Amino acid sequence: MTKTPSPAPQLRGPSDHDVRDQIVEAATEYFGLYGYEKTTVSDLAKAIGFSKAYIYKFFDSKQAIGEVICANRLSAIMVAVDQATADVSSASERFRRMFKVLVEAGSDLFFHDRKLYDIAATSARESWPSARAYESHLKSLVLQIVRDGRELGEFERKTPLDEAANAIYLVMRPYINPLLLQHNLVSASEATPQLSSLILRSLAP
Amino acid sequence: MTKTPSPAPQLRGPSDHDVRDQIVEAATEYFGLYGYEKTTVSDLAKAIGFSKAYIYKFFDSKQAIGEVICANRLSAIMVAVDQATADVSSASERFRRMFKVLVEAGSDLFFHDRKLYDIAATSARESWPSARAYESHLKSLVLQIVRDGRELGEFERKTPLDEAANAIYLVMRPYINPLLLQHNLVSASEATPQLSSLILRSLAP
């Protein structure tokens, strides 16, 4: 296929957006095969067929690429949570489903995409912005469910809202933080419903 | 000092018990300095001035010595828990103190006796009898406190006792299992009272 001139100058060649996507896609595959820690930007550049300098035009560092990959995976998990809880009116049931989906998605990443899981673990260990954003999103989800449950009369209202939500997050944390989940995988699927029940008992009016 | 003949044959030389103690004491010091994983029975034998064969007369393996060291440390922690909870009649308060002492003792071992902490972490990872005994002792402590709290009317009685106790243990586990605590140390002292409060809310009648 011969290239036809683009009608407007800004459309000449691949857009910045496309190149970024192409780099992220290739990096996802490459990191997924060889691991994030062991891969250098030079390796990536060779694999994609770009110069290292050209990659650096789009990303400051390897971490910046890892950040995007990580953010993509984490937002896919958040979408799964949203889907699982969308049509559920009971706050208790929303809580159970949220926790279940989070643990399942994390375990799934660990068992089926171990090298990408390792990027998520690195992001949690080094407190990357993507990991902090994920954590703060999860915290706000928990807060929202507790608030809704109080308004619906499902949950008690004596405990300060922040205190209740934060303590719940602490119970969930070993199973939803990628750095911690890997140490709790064996017990995760069995523990999740038991912990959900305990948390819901703690919320009973 | 010249050796005098012992009055009875069974008292000639150090008793088995003394030798065992001597080996454990030396191993505690040696492991504490150089680490359990890096130390061999030969190293230990040289350091104590015994032959390797002589040590094997008393212990089947390095792990068998590590087991005793581990069991000693873990029973010291249990004694600290017993002391902290002995005169407390409220089951809620006993629970809070137990959890606090366990987390403090674990953190203390980590920060002040890191190499011995590592033995405890190894024992948990490899599920040594000493680690299993500790875990089952802690589980029975939790069960006892929940049972007492129910009898005192402090706690609800609807949830099956085993289910309630087991879920509580799961909440505590990331902070009292040596293999997991090291990943939760930063938040441990802040998390413990919040988790205690959540657990006690879950137990409210």
XYZ file of C-alpha atoms in Angstrom:
410
model
C 0.000 0.000 0.000
C 1.446 3.369 -0.936
C 1.197 6.160 1.534
C -1.038 9.013 0.489
C -0.261 12.487 1.726
C -2.270 13.378 4.775
C -4.717 16.192 4.281
C -3.479 18.185 7.269
C 0.112 18.526 8.545
C -0.732 17.342 12.065
C -1.811 13.995 10.640
C 1.445 13.399 8.796
C 3.085 10.231 10.141
C 1.896 8.506 13.260
C 0.405 10.815 15.858
C 2.229 11.099 19.186
C -0.681 9.278 20.684
C -0.237 6.301 18.341
C 3.481 6.078 18.989
C 2.929 6.152 22.742
C 0.370 3.364 22.392
C 2.729 1.370 20.208
C 5.541 1.674 22.756
C 3.236 0.727 25.625
C 1.873 -2.257 23.719
C 5.329 -3.525 22.827
C 6.580 -2.910 26.356
C 3.612 -4.781 27.829
C 4.509 -7.774 25.701
C 8.244 -7.483 26.342
C 7.931 -6.935 30.102
C 5.394 -9.767 30.165
C 7.960 -12.115 28.622
C 11.206 -11.014 30.222
C 10.150 -9.080 33.299
C 10.168 -5.401 34.064
C 13.261 -5.391 36.262
C 15.442 -7.208 33.737
C 14.414 -5.180 30.697
C 16.220 -1.962 29.766
C 14.945 0.815 27.521
C 17.640 -0.282 25.035
C 16.173 -3.798 24.966
C 12.758 -2.314 24.327
C 14.030 0.012 21.617
C 15.696 -2.896 19.805
C 12.596 -5.050 20.100
C 10.322 -2.349 18.712
C 12.788 -1.169 16.109
C 12.908 2.408 17.398
C 15.995 4.239 18.583
C 16.379 4.629 22.308
C 16.369 8.408 21.828
C 13.033 8.194 20.026
C 11.469 6.284 22.950
C 12.809 8.917 25.324
C 10.932 11.533 23.278
C 7.740 9.953 24.583
C 8.698 8.568 27.994
C 11.162 9.981 30.495
C 12.188 6.601 31.812
C 11.410 2.912 31.909
C 9.315 3.572 34.974
C 7.155 6.031 33.009
C 6.308 3.192 30.598
C 5.744 0.805 33.492
C 3.445 3.399 35.059
C 1.169 3.393 32.003
C 1.086 -0.414 31.850
C 0.334 -0.551 35.535
C -2.352 2.118 35.334
C -3.958 0.224 32.430
C -4.126 -3.035 34.387
C -5.382 -1.336 37.504
C -8.100 0.514 35.658
C -9.186 -2.756 34.035
C -9.612 -4.116 37.569
C -11.617 -1.054 38.590
C -13.882 -1.550 35.563
C -14.428 -5.174 36.629
C -15.373 -3.964 40.123
C -17.766 -1.395 38.693
C -19.396 -4.039 36.503
C -19.759 -6.484 39.378
C -21.389 -3.914 41.645
C -23.346 -1.773 39.165
C -26.838 -3.183 39.566
C -26.592 -4.048 43.246
C -28.596 -1.912 45.607
C -27.519 -3.535 48.910
C -24.338 -1.937 50.256
C -23.399 -5.196 51.985
C -23.603 -7.138 48.753
C -21.689 -4.426 46.906
C -18.952 -4.689 49.498
C -18.725 -8.475 49.201
C -18.549 -8.324 45.425
C -15.981 -5.541 45.364
C -13.641 -7.443 47.696
C -14.139 -10.714 45.810
C -13.438 -9.168 42.398
C -10.342 -7.357 43.673
C -8.843 -10.521 45.147
C -9.749 -12.597 42.087
C -8.276 -10.054 39.685
C -5.066 -9.805 41.701
C -4.712 -13.605 41.987
C -5.452 -13.980 38.300
C -2.726 -11.489 37.386
C -0.314 -13.363 39.661
C -1.031 -16.805 38.246
C -1.505 -15.933 34.583
C 0.639 -12.882 34.033
C 3.294 -13.188 36.653
C 5.721 -10.773 35.018
C 3.088 -8.062 34.786
C 2.068 -8.805 38.370
C 5.690 -8.072 39.281
C 5.366 -4.604 37.757
C 2.330 -3.997 39.962
C 4.299 -5.265 42.974
C 7.188 -2.950 42.082
C 4.760 -0.049 41.721
C 3.363 -0.784 45.187
C 6.808 -1.199 46.762
C 8.121 2.020 45.228
C 4.841 3.846 45.679
C 4.477 4.903 42.057
C 1.740 7.440 41.288
C -0.311 4.675 39.568
C -0.179 2.561 42.738
C -1.040 5.530 44.954
C -3.934 6.455 42.682
C -5.219 2.869 42.802
C -4.991 2.769 46.576
C -6.757 6.074 46.969
C -9.449 5.008 44.506
C -10.055 1.816 46.468
C -10.197 3.739 49.727
C -12.795 6.087 48.286
C -14.796 3.104 47.001
C -14.861 1.618 50.502
C -15.838 4.987 51.975
C -18.640 5.333 49.443
C -20.053 1.893 50.194
C -19.981 2.545 53.951
C -21.641 5.931 53.426
C -24.332 4.430 51.176
C -24.937 1.606 53.651
C -25.440 4.146 56.423
C -27.899 6.107 54.350
C -29.764 2.925 53.509
C -29.892 2.016 57.193
C -27.871 -1.157 56.565
C -24.874 -0.022 58.616
C -24.344 1.537 62.053
C -23.638 5.266 62.254
C -21.866 5.613 65.599
C -18.293 5.070 64.459
C -16.781 8.083 62.678
C -17.095 7.386 58.937
C -13.378 7.823 58.200
C -12.378 5.545 61.044
C -14.752 2.791 59.937
C -13.706 3.007 56.279
C -10.001 3.144 57.055
C -10.105 0.106 59.339
C -11.987 -1.842 56.654
C -9.340 -0.896 54.137
C -6.668 -2.178 56.543
C -8.401 -5.560 56.734
C -8.550 -5.768 52.932
C -5.061 -4.448 52.291
C -3.073 -7.716 52.622
C -5.271 -9.157 49.873
C -5.545 -6.222 47.480
C -2.088 -4.670 47.610
C 0.005 -6.519 44.980
C 3.085 -6.431 47.163
C 1.205 -8.170 49.982
C -1.177 -10.423 48.062
C 1.649 -12.663 46.858
C 2.257 -13.680 50.486
C -1.414 -14.368 51.109
C -2.397 -16.110 47.889
C -2.795 -19.577 49.380
C -5.446 -18.412 51.810
C -6.909 -15.549 49.741
C -9.977 -17.166 48.185
C -10.963 -18.824 51.451
C -10.197 -15.749 53.558
C -12.078 -13.208 51.459
C -15.660 -14.289 52.282
C -14.790 -14.785 55.959
C -13.244 -11.333 56.183
C -16.212 -9.821 54.329
C -18.570 -11.372 56.864
C -16.517 -10.079 59.781
C -16.398 -6.597 58.265
C -20.151 -6.642 57.680
C -20.713 -7.762 61.280
C -18.602 -4.777 62.371
C -20.914 -2.536 60.333
C -24.160 -3.941 61.687
C -26.446 -1.277 63.186
C 40.155 -27.184 88.941
C 40.649 -30.931 88.833
C 37.748 -33.144 87.997
C 36.540 -35.330 90.817
C 34.829 -38.597 90.036
C 31.075 -38.249 90.101
C 29.320 -40.220 92.793
C 26.953 -41.927 90.382
C 27.654 -42.958 86.777
C 24.683 -41.066 85.326
C 26.110 -37.789 86.669
C 29.547 -38.254 85.122
C 30.255 -35.405 82.708
C 27.649 -32.863 81.653
C 24.123 -34.189 81.499
C 22.485 -34.481 78.090
C 20.210 -31.696 79.164
C 23.152 -29.366 79.858
C 24.796 -30.128 76.540
C 21.589 -29.498 74.672
C 21.243 -26.161 76.462
C 24.830 -25.299 75.717
C 24.385 -26.040 72.021
C 21.147 -24.055 71.850
C 22.719 -21.127 73.683
C 25.754 -21.044 71.399
C 23.560 -21.477 68.313
C 21.295 -18.623 69.411
C 24.334 -16.370 69.622
C 25.860 -17.650 66.398
C 22.644 -17.518 64.369
C 21.995 -14.082 65.874
C 25.334 -12.843 64.539
C 25.632 -14.606 61.204
C 22.112 -15.672 60.353
C 20.442 -19.052 60.385
C 20.495 -19.636 56.642
C 24.226 -18.947 56.281
C 25.343 -21.012 59.258
C 26.144 -24.722 58.908
C 26.327 -27.313 61.676
C 30.103 -27.427 60.998
C 30.365 -23.686 61.685
C 28.470 -24.168 64.910
C 30.579 -27.142 65.960
C 33.780 -25.162 65.388
C 32.433 -22.170 67.298
C 31.409 -24.267 70.305
C 34.460 -26.486 70.196
C 32.472 -29.717 69.783
C 32.761 -32.147 66.929
C 30.010 -32.100 64.355
C 29.256 -35.735 65.193
C 28.815 -34.822 68.848
C 26.255 -32.139 67.978
C 24.409 -34.656 65.823
C 24.144 -36.877 68.909
C 21.804 -34.243 70.342
C 20.122 -32.727 67.302
C 19.167 -34.422 64.047
C 19.746 -31.304 61.953
C 20.329 -27.574 61.963
C 16.580 -27.143 61.760
C 16.151 -29.119 64.975
C 18.354 -26.536 66.745
C 16.522 -23.673 65.029
C 13.250 -25.236 66.189
C 14.304 -25.025 69.839
C 15.485 -21.409 69.460
C 12.267 -20.523 67.720
C 10.119 -22.297 70.277
C 11.986 -20.454 73.065
C 11.340 -17.046 71.516
C 7.752 -17.838 70.757
C 7.066 -19.050 74.266
C 8.640 -15.870 75.650
C 6.100 -13.945 73.564
C 3.269 -16.102 74.900
C 4.434 -15.411 78.456
C 4.367 -11.661 77.694
C 0.798 -12.030 76.396
C -0.230 -13.966 79.506
C 1.290 -11.310 81.757
C -0.384 -8.456 79.878
C -3.806 -10.087 80.070
C -3.659 -11.898 83.424
C -5.566 -9.476 85.649
C -7.968 -8.193 83.020
C -11.576 -9.280 83.384
C -12.996 -7.600 80.260
C -12.686 -9.853 77.215
C -12.520 -6.789 74.939
C -9.592 -5.377 76.845
C -7.860 -8.758 76.927
C -8.214 -8.942 73.172
C -6.760 -5.472 72.648
C -3.789 -6.208 74.902
C -3.103 -9.584 73.367
C -2.993 -8.151 69.843
C -0.860 -5.181 70.943
C 1.696 -7.337 72.758
C 1.951 -9.766 69.842
C 2.613 -6.997 67.338
C 5.060 -5.230 69.643
C 6.980 -8.407 70.392
C 7.191 -9.283 66.698
C 8.289 -5.771 65.707
C 10.811 -5.732 68.532
C 12.339 -9.010 67.384
C 12.526 -7.629 63.846
C 14.214 -4.375 64.792
C 16.498 -5.589 67.569
C 17.235 -9.180 66.704
C 16.849 -9.295 62.984
C 18.762 -12.521 62.471
C 16.634 -14.348 65.012
C 13.538 -12.820 63.432
C 14.692 -14.443 60.204
C 14.649 -17.853 61.898
C 11.053 -17.201 62.918
C 10.225 -16.140 59.342
C 11.888 -19.309 58.019
C 9.925 -21.385 60.529
C 6.685 -19.784 59.312
C 7.575 -20.167 55.631
C 8.562 -23.805 56.043
C 5.788 -24.500 58.527
C 8.047 -25.934 61.239
C 6.334 -27.657 64.171
C 7.297 -24.696 66.422
C 5.562 -22.268 64.050
C 2.505 -24.496 63.738
C 2.321 -24.860 67.515
C 2.546 -21.070 67.923
C -0.186 -20.496 65.367
C -2.470 -23.047 66.938
C -1.808 -21.618 70.408
C -2.729 -18.121 69.176
C -5.869 -19.438 67.517
C -6.941 -21.101 70.745
C -6.231 -17.871 72.664
C -8.501 -15.957 70.297
C -11.175 -18.637 70.596
C -10.943 -18.521 74.393
C -11.321 -14.733 74.504
C -14.342 -14.839 72.180
C -15.901 -17.627 74.260
C -15.276 -15.727 77.513
C -16.670 -12.522 76.011
C -19.825 -14.378 75.020
C -20.237 -15.811 78.493
C -19.714 -12.362 80.012
C -22.348 -10.940 77.660
C -19.765 -8.638 76.061
C -19.963 -10.299 72.634
C -22.743 -11.430 70.309
C -23.612 -15.144 70.165
C -25.251 -15.482 66.773
C -22.162 -16.193 64.665
C -20.813 -19.729 65.055
C -17.925 -19.524 67.535
C -15.369 -21.146 65.221
C -16.309 -18.879 62.344
C -16.000 -15.730 64.461
C -12.665 -16.766 65.980
C -11.186 -17.877 62.686
C -12.097 -14.631 60.911
C -10.541 -12.639 63.747
C -7.382 -14.668 63.429
C -7.321 -13.896 59.699
C -7.465 -10.154 60.420
C -4.582 -10.447 62.889
C -2.474 -12.825 60.800
C -0.639 -10.255 58.606
C 0.630 -8.669 61.815
C 1.447 -11.701 63.941
C 2.873 -14.159 61.443
C 6.629 -13.404 61.222
C 6.683 -14.063 57.502
C 3.966 -11.467 56.925
C 4.731 -8.924 59.638
C 7.923 -7.811 57.901
C 5.785 -6.507 55.013
C 3.420 -4.681 57.338
C 5.821 -3.196 59.867
C 5.465 0.413 58.744
C 1.751 0.427 59.418
C 1.660 -2.141 62.240
C 1.579 0.067 65.329
C -1.012 2.372 63.788
C -3.080 -0.447 62.332
C -3.286 -2.610 65.454
C -5.662 -0.413 67.534
C -7.832 0.326 64.486
C -8.115 -3.365 63.660
C -8.833 -4.178 67.297
C -11.680 -1.670 67.287
C -13.115 -3.071 64.071
C -12.905 -6.622 65.436
C -14.603 -5.569 68.662
C -17.350 -3.833 66.678
C -17.849 -7.110 64.803
C -18.271 -8.846 68.170
C -20.752 -6.365 69.611
C -23.981 -8.003 70.791
